[in-house]
mmCIF file of C-alpha atoms (C1' of nucleotides) in Angstrom:
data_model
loop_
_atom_site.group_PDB
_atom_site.id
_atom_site.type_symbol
_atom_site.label_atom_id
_atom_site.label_comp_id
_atom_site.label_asym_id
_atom_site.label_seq_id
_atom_site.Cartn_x
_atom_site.Cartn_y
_atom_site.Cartn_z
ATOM 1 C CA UNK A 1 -46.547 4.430 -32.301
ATOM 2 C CA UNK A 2 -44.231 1.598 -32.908
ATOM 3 C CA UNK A 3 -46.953 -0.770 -34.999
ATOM 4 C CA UNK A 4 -45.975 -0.570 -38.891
ATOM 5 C CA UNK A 5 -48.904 0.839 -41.052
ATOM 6 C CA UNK A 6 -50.847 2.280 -38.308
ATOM 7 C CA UNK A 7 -51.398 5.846 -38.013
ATOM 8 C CA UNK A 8 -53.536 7.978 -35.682
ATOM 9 C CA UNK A 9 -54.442 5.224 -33.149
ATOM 10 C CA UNK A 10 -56.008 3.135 -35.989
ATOM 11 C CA UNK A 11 -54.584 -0.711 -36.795
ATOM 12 C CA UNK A 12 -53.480 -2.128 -40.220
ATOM 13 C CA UNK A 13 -55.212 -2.765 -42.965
ATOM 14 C CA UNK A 14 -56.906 -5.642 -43.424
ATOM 15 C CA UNK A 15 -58.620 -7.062 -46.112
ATOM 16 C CA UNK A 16 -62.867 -7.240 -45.841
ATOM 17 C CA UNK A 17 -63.859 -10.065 -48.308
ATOM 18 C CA UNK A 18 -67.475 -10.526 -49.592
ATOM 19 C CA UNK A 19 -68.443 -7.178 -51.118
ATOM 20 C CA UNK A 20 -66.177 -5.335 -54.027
ATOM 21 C CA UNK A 21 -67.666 -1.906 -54.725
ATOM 22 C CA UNK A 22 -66.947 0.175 -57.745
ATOM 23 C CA UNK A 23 -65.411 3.746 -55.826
ATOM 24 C CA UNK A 24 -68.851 5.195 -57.399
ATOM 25 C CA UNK A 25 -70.916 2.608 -55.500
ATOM 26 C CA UNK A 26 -68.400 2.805 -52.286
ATOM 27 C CA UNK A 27 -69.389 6.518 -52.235
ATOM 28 C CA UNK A 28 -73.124 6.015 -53.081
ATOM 29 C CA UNK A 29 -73.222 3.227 -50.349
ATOM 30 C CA UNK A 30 -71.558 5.487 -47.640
ATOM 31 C CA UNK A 31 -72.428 9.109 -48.591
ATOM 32 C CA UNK A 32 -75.811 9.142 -50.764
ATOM 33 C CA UNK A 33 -77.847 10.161 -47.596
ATOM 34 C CA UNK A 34 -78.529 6.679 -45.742
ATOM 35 C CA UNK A 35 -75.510 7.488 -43.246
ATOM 36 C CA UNK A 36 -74.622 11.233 -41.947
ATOM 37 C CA UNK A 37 -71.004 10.636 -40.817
ATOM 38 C CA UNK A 38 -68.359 9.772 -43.938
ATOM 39 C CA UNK A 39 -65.882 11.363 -45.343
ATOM 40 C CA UNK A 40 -63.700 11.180 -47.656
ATOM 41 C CA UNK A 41 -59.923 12.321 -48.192
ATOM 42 C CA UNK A 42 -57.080 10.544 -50.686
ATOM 43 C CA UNK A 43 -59.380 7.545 -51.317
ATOM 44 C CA UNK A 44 -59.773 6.734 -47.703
ATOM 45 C CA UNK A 45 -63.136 6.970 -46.114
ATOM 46 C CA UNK A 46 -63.226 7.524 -42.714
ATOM 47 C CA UNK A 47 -66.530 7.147 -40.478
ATOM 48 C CA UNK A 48 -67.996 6.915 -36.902
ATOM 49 C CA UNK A 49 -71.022 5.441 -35.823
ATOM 50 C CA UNK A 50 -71.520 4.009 -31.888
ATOM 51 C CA UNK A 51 -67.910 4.254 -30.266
ATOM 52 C CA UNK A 52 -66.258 2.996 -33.626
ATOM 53 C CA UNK A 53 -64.432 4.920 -36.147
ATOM 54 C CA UNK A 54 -63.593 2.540 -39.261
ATOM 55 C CA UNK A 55 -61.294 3.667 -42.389
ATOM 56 C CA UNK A 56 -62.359 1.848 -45.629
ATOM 57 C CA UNK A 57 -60.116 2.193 -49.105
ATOM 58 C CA UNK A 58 -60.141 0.115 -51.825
ATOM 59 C CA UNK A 59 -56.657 -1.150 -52.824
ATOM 60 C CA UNK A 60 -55.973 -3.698 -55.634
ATOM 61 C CA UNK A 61 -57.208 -6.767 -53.754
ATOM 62 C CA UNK A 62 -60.235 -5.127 -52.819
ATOM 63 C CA UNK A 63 -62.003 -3.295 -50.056
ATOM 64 C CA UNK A 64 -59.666 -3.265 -47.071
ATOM 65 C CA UNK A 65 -60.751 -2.043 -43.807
ATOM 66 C CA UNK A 66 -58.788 -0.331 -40.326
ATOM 67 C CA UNK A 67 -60.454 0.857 -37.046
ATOM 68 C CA UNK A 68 -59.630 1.988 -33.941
ATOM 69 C CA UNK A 69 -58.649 -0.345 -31.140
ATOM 70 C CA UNK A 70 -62.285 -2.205 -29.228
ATOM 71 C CA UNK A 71 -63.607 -2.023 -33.193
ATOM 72 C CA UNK A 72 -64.190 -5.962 -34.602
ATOM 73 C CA UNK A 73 -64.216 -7.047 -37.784
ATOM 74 C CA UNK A 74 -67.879 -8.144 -36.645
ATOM 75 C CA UNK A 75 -68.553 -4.495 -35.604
ATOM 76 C CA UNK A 76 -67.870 -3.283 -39.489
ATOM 77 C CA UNK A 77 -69.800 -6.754 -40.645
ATOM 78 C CA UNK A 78 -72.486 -5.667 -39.076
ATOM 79 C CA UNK A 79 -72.950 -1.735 -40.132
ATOM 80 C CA UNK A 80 -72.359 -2.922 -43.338
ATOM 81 C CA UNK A 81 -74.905 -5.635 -43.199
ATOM 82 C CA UNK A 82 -72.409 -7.896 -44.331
ATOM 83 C CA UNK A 83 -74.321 -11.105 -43.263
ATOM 84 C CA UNK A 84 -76.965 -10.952 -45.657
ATOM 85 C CA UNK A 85 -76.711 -11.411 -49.638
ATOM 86 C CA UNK A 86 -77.199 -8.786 -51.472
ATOM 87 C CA UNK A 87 -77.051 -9.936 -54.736
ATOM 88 C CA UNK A 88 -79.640 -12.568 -54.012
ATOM 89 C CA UNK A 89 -81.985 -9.892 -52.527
ATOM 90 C CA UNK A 90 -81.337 -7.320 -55.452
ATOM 91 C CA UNK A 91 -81.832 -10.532 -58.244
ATOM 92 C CA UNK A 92 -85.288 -11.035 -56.425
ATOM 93 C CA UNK A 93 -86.512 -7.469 -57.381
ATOM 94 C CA UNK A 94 -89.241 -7.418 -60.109
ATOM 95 C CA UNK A 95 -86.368 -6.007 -62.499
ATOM 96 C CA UNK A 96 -87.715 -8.664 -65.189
ATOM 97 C CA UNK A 97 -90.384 -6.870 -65.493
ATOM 98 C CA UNK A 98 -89.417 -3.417 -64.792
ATOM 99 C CA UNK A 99 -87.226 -2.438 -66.975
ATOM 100 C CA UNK A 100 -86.012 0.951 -65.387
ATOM 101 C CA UNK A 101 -85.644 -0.339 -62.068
ATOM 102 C CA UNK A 102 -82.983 -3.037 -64.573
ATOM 103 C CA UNK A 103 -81.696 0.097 -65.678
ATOM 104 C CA UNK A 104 -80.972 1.410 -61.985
ATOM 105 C CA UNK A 105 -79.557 -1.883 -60.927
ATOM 106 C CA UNK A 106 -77.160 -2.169 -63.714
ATOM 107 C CA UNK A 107 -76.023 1.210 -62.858
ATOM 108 C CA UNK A 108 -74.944 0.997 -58.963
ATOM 109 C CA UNK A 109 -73.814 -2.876 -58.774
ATOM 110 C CA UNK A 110 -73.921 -3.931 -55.421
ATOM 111 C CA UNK A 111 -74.934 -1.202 -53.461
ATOM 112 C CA UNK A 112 -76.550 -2.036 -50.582
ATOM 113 C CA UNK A 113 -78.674 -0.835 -47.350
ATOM 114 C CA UNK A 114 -76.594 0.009 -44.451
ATOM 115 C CA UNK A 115 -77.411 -1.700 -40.740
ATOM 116 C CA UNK A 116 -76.839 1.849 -38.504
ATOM 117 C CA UNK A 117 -77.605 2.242 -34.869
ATOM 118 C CA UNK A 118 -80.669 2.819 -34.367
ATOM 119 C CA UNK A 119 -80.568 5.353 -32.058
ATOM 120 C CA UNK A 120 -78.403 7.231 -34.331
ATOM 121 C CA UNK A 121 -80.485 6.889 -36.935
ATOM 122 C CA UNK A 122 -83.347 8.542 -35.907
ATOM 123 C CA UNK A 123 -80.731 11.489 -34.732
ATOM 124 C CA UNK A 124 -79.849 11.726 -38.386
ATOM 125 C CA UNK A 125 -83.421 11.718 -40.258
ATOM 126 C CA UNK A 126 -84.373 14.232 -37.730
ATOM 127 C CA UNK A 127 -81.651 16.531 -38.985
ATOM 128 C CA UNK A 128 -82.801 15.945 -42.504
ATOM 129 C CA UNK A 129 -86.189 17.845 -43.275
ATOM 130 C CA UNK A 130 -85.608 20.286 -46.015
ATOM 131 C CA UNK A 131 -81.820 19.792 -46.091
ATOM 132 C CA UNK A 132 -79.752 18.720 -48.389
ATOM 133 C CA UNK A 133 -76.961 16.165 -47.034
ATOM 134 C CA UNK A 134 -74.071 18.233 -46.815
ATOM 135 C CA UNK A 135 -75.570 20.103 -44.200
ATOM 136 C CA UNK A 136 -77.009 17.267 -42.252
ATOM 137 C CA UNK A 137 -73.608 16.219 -41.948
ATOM 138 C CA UNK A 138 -72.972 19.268 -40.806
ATOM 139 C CA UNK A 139 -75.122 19.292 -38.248
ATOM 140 C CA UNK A 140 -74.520 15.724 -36.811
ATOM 141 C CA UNK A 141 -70.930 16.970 -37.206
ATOM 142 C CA UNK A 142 -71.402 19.443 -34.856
ATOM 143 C CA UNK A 143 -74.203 17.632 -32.623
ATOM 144 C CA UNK A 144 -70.914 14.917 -32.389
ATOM 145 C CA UNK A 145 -67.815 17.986 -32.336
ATOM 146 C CA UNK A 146 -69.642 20.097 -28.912
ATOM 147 C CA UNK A 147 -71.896 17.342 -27.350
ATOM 148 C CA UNK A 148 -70.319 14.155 -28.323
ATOM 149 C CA UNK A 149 -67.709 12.109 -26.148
ATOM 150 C CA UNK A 150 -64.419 12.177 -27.830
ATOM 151 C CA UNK A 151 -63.468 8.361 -28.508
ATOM 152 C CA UNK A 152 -60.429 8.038 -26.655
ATOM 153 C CA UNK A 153 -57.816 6.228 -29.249
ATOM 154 C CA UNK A 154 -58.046 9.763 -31.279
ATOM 155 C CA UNK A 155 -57.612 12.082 -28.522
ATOM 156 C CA UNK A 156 -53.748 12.251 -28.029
ATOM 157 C CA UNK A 157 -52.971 11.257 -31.819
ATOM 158 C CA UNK A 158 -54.408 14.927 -32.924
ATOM 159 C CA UNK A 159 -52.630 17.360 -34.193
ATOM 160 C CA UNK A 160 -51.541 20.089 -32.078
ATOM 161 C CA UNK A 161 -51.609 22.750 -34.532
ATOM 162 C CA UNK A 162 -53.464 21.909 -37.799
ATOM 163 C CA UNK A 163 -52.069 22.620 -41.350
ATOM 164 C CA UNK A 164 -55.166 22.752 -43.472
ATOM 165 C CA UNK A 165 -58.524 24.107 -41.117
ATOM 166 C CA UNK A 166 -61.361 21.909 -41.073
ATOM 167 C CA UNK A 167 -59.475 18.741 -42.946
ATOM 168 C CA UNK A 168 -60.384 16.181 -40.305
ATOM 169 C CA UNK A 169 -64.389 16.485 -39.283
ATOM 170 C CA UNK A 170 -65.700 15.332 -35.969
ATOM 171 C CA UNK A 171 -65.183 11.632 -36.860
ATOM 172 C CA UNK A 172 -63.296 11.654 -33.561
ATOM 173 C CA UNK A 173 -66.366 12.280 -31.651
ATOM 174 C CA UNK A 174 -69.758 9.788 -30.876
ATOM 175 C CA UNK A 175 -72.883 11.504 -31.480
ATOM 176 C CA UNK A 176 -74.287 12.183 -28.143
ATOM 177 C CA UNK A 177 -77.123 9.668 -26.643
ATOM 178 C CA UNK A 178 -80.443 10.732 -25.851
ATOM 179 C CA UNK A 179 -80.060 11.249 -22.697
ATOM 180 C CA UNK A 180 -77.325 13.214 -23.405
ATOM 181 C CA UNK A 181 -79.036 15.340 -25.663
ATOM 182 C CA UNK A 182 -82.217 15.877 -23.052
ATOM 183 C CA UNK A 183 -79.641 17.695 -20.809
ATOM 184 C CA UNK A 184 -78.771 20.591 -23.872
ATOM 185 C CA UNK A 185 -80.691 23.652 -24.126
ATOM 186 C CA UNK A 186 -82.289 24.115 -26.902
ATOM 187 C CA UNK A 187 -80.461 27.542 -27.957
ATOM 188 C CA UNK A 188 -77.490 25.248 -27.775
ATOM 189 C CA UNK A 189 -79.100 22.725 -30.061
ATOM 190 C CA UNK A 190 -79.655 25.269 -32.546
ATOM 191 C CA UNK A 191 -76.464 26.609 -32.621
ATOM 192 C CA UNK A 192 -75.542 23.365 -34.567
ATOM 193 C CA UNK A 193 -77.492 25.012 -37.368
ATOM 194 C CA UNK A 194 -80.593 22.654 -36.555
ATOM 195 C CA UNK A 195 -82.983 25.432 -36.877
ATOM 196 C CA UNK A 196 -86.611 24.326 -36.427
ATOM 197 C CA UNK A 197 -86.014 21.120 -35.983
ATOM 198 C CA UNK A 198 -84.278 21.547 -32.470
ATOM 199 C CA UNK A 199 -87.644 21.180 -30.887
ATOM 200 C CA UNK A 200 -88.348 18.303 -32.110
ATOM 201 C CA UNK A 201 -84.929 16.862 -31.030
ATOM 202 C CA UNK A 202 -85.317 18.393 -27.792
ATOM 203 C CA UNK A 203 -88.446 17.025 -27.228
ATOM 204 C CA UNK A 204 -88.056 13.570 -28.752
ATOM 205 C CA UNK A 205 -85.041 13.093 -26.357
ATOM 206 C CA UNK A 206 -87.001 14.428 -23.265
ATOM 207 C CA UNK A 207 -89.767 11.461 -23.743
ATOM 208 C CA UNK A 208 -86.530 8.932 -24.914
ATOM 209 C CA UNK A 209 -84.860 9.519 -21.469
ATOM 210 C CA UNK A 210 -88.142 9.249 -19.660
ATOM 211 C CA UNK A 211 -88.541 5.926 -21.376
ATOM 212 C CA UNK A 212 -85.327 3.931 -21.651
ATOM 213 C CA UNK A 213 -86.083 0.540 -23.183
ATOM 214 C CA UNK A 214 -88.856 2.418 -25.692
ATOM 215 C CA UNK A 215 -86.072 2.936 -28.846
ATOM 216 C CA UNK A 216 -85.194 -1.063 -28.456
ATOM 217 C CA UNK A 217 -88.710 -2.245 -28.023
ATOM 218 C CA UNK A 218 -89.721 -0.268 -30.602
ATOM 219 C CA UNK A 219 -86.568 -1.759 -33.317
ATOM 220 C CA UNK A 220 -87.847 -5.334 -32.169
ATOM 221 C CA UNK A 221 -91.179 -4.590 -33.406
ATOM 222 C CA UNK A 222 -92.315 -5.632 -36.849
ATOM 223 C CA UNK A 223 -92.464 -2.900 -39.500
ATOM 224 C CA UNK A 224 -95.738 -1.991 -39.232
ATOM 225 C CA UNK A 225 -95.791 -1.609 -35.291
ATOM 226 C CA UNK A 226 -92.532 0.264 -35.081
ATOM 227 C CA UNK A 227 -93.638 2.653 -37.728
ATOM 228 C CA UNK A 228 -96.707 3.411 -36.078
ATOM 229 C CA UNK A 229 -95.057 4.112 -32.578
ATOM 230 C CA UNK A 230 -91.910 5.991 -34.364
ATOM 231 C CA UNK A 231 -94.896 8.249 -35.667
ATOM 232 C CA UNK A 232 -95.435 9.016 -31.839
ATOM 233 C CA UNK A 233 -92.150 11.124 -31.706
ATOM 234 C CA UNK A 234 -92.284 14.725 -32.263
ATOM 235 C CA UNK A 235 -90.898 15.366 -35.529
ATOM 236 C CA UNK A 236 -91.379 11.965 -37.206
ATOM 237 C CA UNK A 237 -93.532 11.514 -39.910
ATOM 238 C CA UNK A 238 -94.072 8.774 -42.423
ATOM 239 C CA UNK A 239 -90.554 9.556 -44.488
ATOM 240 C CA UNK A 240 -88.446 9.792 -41.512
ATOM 241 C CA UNK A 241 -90.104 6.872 -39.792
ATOM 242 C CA UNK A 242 -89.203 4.972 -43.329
ATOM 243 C CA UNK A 243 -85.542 5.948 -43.665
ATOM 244 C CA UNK A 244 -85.037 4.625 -39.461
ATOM 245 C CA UNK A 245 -86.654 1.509 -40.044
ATOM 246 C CA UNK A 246 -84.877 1.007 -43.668
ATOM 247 C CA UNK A 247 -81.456 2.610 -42.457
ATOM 248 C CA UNK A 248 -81.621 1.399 -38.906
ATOM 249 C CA UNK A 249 -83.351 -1.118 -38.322
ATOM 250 C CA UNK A 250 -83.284 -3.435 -41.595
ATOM 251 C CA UNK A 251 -86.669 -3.255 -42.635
ATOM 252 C CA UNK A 252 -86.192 -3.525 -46.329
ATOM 253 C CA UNK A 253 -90.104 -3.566 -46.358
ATOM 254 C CA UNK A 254 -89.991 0.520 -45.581
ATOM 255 C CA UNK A 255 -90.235 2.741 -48.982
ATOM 256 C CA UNK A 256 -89.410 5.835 -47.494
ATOM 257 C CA UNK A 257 -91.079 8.665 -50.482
ATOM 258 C CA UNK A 258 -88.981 11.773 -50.035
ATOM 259 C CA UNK A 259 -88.967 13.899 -53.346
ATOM 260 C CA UNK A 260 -86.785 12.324 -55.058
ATOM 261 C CA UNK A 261 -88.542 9.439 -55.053
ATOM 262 C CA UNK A 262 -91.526 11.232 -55.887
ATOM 263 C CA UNK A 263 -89.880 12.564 -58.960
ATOM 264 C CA UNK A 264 -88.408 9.031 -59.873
ATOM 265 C CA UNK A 265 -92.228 7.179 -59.555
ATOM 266 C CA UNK A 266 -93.735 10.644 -61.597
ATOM 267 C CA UNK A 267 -91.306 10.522 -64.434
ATOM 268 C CA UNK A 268 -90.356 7.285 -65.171
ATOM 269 C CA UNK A 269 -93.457 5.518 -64.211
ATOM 270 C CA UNK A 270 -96.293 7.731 -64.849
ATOM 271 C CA UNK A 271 -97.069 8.539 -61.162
ATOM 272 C CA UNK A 272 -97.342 12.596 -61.906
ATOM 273 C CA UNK A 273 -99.682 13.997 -59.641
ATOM 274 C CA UNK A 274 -99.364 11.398 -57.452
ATOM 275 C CA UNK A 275 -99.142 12.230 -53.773
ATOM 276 C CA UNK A 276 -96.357 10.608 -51.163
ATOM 277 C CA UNK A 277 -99.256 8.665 -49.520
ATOM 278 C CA UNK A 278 -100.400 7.340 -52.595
ATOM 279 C CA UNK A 279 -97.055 6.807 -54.168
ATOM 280 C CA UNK A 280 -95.933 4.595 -50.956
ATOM 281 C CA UNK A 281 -98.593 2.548 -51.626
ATOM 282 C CA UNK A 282 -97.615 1.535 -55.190
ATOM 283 C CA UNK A 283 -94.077 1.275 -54.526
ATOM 284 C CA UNK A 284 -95.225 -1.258 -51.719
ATOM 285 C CA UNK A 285 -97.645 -3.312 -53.979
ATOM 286 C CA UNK A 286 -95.401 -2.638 -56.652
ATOM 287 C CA UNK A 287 -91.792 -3.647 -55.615
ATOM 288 C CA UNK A 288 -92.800 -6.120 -52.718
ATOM 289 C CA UNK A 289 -91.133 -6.749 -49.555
ATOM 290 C CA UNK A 290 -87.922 -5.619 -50.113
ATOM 291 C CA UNK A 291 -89.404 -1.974 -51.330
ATOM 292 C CA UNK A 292 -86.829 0.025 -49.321
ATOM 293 C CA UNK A 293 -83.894 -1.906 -51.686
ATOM 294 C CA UNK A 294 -86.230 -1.157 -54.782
ATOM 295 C CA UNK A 295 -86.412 2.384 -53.578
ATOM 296 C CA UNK A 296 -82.624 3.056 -53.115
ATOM 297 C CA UNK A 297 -81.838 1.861 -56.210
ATOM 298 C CA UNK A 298 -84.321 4.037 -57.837
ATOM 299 C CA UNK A 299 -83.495 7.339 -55.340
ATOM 300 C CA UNK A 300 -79.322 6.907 -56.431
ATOM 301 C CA UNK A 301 -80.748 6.763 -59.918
ATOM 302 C CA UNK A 302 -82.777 9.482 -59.742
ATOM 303 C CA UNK A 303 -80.231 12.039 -57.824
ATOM 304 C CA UNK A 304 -76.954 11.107 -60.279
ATOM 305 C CA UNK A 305 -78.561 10.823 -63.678
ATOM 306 C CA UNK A 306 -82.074 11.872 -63.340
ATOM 307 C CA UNK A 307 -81.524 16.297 -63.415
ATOM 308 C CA UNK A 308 -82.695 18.982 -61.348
ATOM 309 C "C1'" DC B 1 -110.539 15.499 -45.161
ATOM 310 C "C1'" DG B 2 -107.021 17.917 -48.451
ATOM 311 C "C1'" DA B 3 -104.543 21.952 -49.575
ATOM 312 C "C1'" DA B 4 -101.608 25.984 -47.897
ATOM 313 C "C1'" DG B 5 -98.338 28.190 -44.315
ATOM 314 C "C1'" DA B 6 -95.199 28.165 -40.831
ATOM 315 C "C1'" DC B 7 -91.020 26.613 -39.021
ATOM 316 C "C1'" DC B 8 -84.836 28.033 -39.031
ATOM 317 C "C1'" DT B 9 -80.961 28.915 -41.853
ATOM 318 C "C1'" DT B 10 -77.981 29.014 -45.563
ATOM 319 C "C1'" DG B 11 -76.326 28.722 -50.446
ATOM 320 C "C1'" DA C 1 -85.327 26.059 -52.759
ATOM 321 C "C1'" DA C 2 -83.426 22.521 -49.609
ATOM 322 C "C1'" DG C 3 -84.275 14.484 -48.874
ATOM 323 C "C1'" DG C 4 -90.479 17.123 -43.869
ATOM 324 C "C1'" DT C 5 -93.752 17.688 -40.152
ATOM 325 C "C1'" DC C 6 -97.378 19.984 -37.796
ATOM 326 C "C1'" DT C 7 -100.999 23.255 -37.552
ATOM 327 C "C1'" DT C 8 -104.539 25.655 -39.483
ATOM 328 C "C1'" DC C 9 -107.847 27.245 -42.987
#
DNA sequence: CGAAGACCTTG
DNA sequence: AAGGTCTTC
């Protein structure tokens, strides 16, 4: 490695104008449970999604970006949904007239909804049923670390013998495809800690690699379609098919109602007893067509400041 | 239909 | 109990 700056296969740093996250928001953005695969060590965040593997810091002219070599500027623009504007879609929230969703607003400036694979996605959110996200990143860590290709640029720059055990994650590694994924056994499946829901990964990639062409047709649909034929797949149900769509495939329309978002509607606008179907439906009517921005706002809210 | 239980595993 | 889904009373 002759290049200065570079390190591990990666390229310089180079500035990423156009969004300027607090650290707090950076983090939120990255690691508050819309994306599986960042980490964090010394202010640098490294993660992997596709065949890229991006570093992001934030240095005193802003966010600044490296990645390993076949990863574009557009690549990162795009996961990060760079091409839309945020602040325009947050300011057209009904926070004028809601005054906690104001309060969450004010409180995580410019976060925003990530533009993941979708593919990936749904790997993720089927991962996630009862489980906090530490250990549905451990899981897609080791769904990436024993099934995964290794992306090549990393392979040679690892360390032989490694000081500190377990300081650099699988970020080296893709997530295996589908049809990857319909070739494991099942027992090996759940030895990445995916318990019970290693059938339904099993058996959602058995019908995906007996259908290629279904996960793409099914993105390109509109939000009500590709919900419905999400719902198909073992294992999906309304909230996962929410967080794909919303996380995935950049339907801001999807409110995905997982329990903190339950708690959020109960407590701070007089939804108690309310159940998830019911609760979708006013956070639909409620926060109009971008509800899945609404809802992040509220769910980042909800997990930092609101307790238990 | 709507409310419980089961489903894996770990902190 | 944990960011659910599916099956069964």
């Amino acid at each position: 490695m002759t290049r200065s700056g570079s390190s591990k296969g990666f390229s310089d740093w180079q500035p990423l104008p156009g969004w300027a996250p607090s650290p707090d928001v950076l983090r939120e953005t990255l690691d508050g449970g819309q994306a599986f695969r960042w980490n964090e060590a010394n202010n640098i965040w490294t993660g992997t999604w596709s065949t890229h593997c991006v570093q992001l810091r934030l240095g005193d002219t802003g966010l600044q970006w490296r990645g390993t070599p076949g990863t574009t500027a557009a690549d990162l623009r795009r996961y990060l949904a760079h091409e839309l504007d945020w602040t325009a879609l947050t300011n057209s929230l009904p926070w004028r007239s809601d005054t906690h969703l104001a309060h969450c607003i004010t409180a995580f400036p410019d976060l925003r909804i990530l533009r993941q694979p979708f593919g990936e996605t749904l790997l993720g959110f089927l991962c996630s049923a009862t489980k906090q996200i530490v250990q549905i990143k451990q899981m897609v860590a080791l769904l990436a670390e024993r099934h995964g290709q290794s992306l090549p640029p990393w392979r040679a720059q690892l360390p032989l013998g490694r000081g500190s055990a377990g300081a650099e994650p699988s970020t080296c590694h893709r997530l295996p495809t589908w049809s990857e994924i319909a070739t494991i056994p099942e027992k090996d499946l759940r030895a990445c800690l995916l318990g019970f829901r290693a059938r339904y990964i099993s058996e959602t990639a058995t019908f995906l690699s007996k259908h290629p062409g279904w996960l793409d047709e099914t993105e390109a649909l509109p939000y009500p379609a590709a919900k419905a034929r999400l719902m198909e797949l073992p294992g999906v149900g309304e909230k996962v098919a929410d967080c794909v769509l919303l996380f995935g495939a950049g339907k801001l329309e999807a409110f995905p109602v997982d329990t903190w978002v339950l708690k959020s509607l109960a407590r701070r606008y007089g939804l108690d007893g309310w159940k998830p179907a019911q609760v979708a439906h006013f956070g639909r009517t409620h926060f109009g067509p971008l509800a899945g921005l609404a809802q992040q706002y509220l769910f980042s809210w909800e997990r930092k400041f609101g307790g238990r």
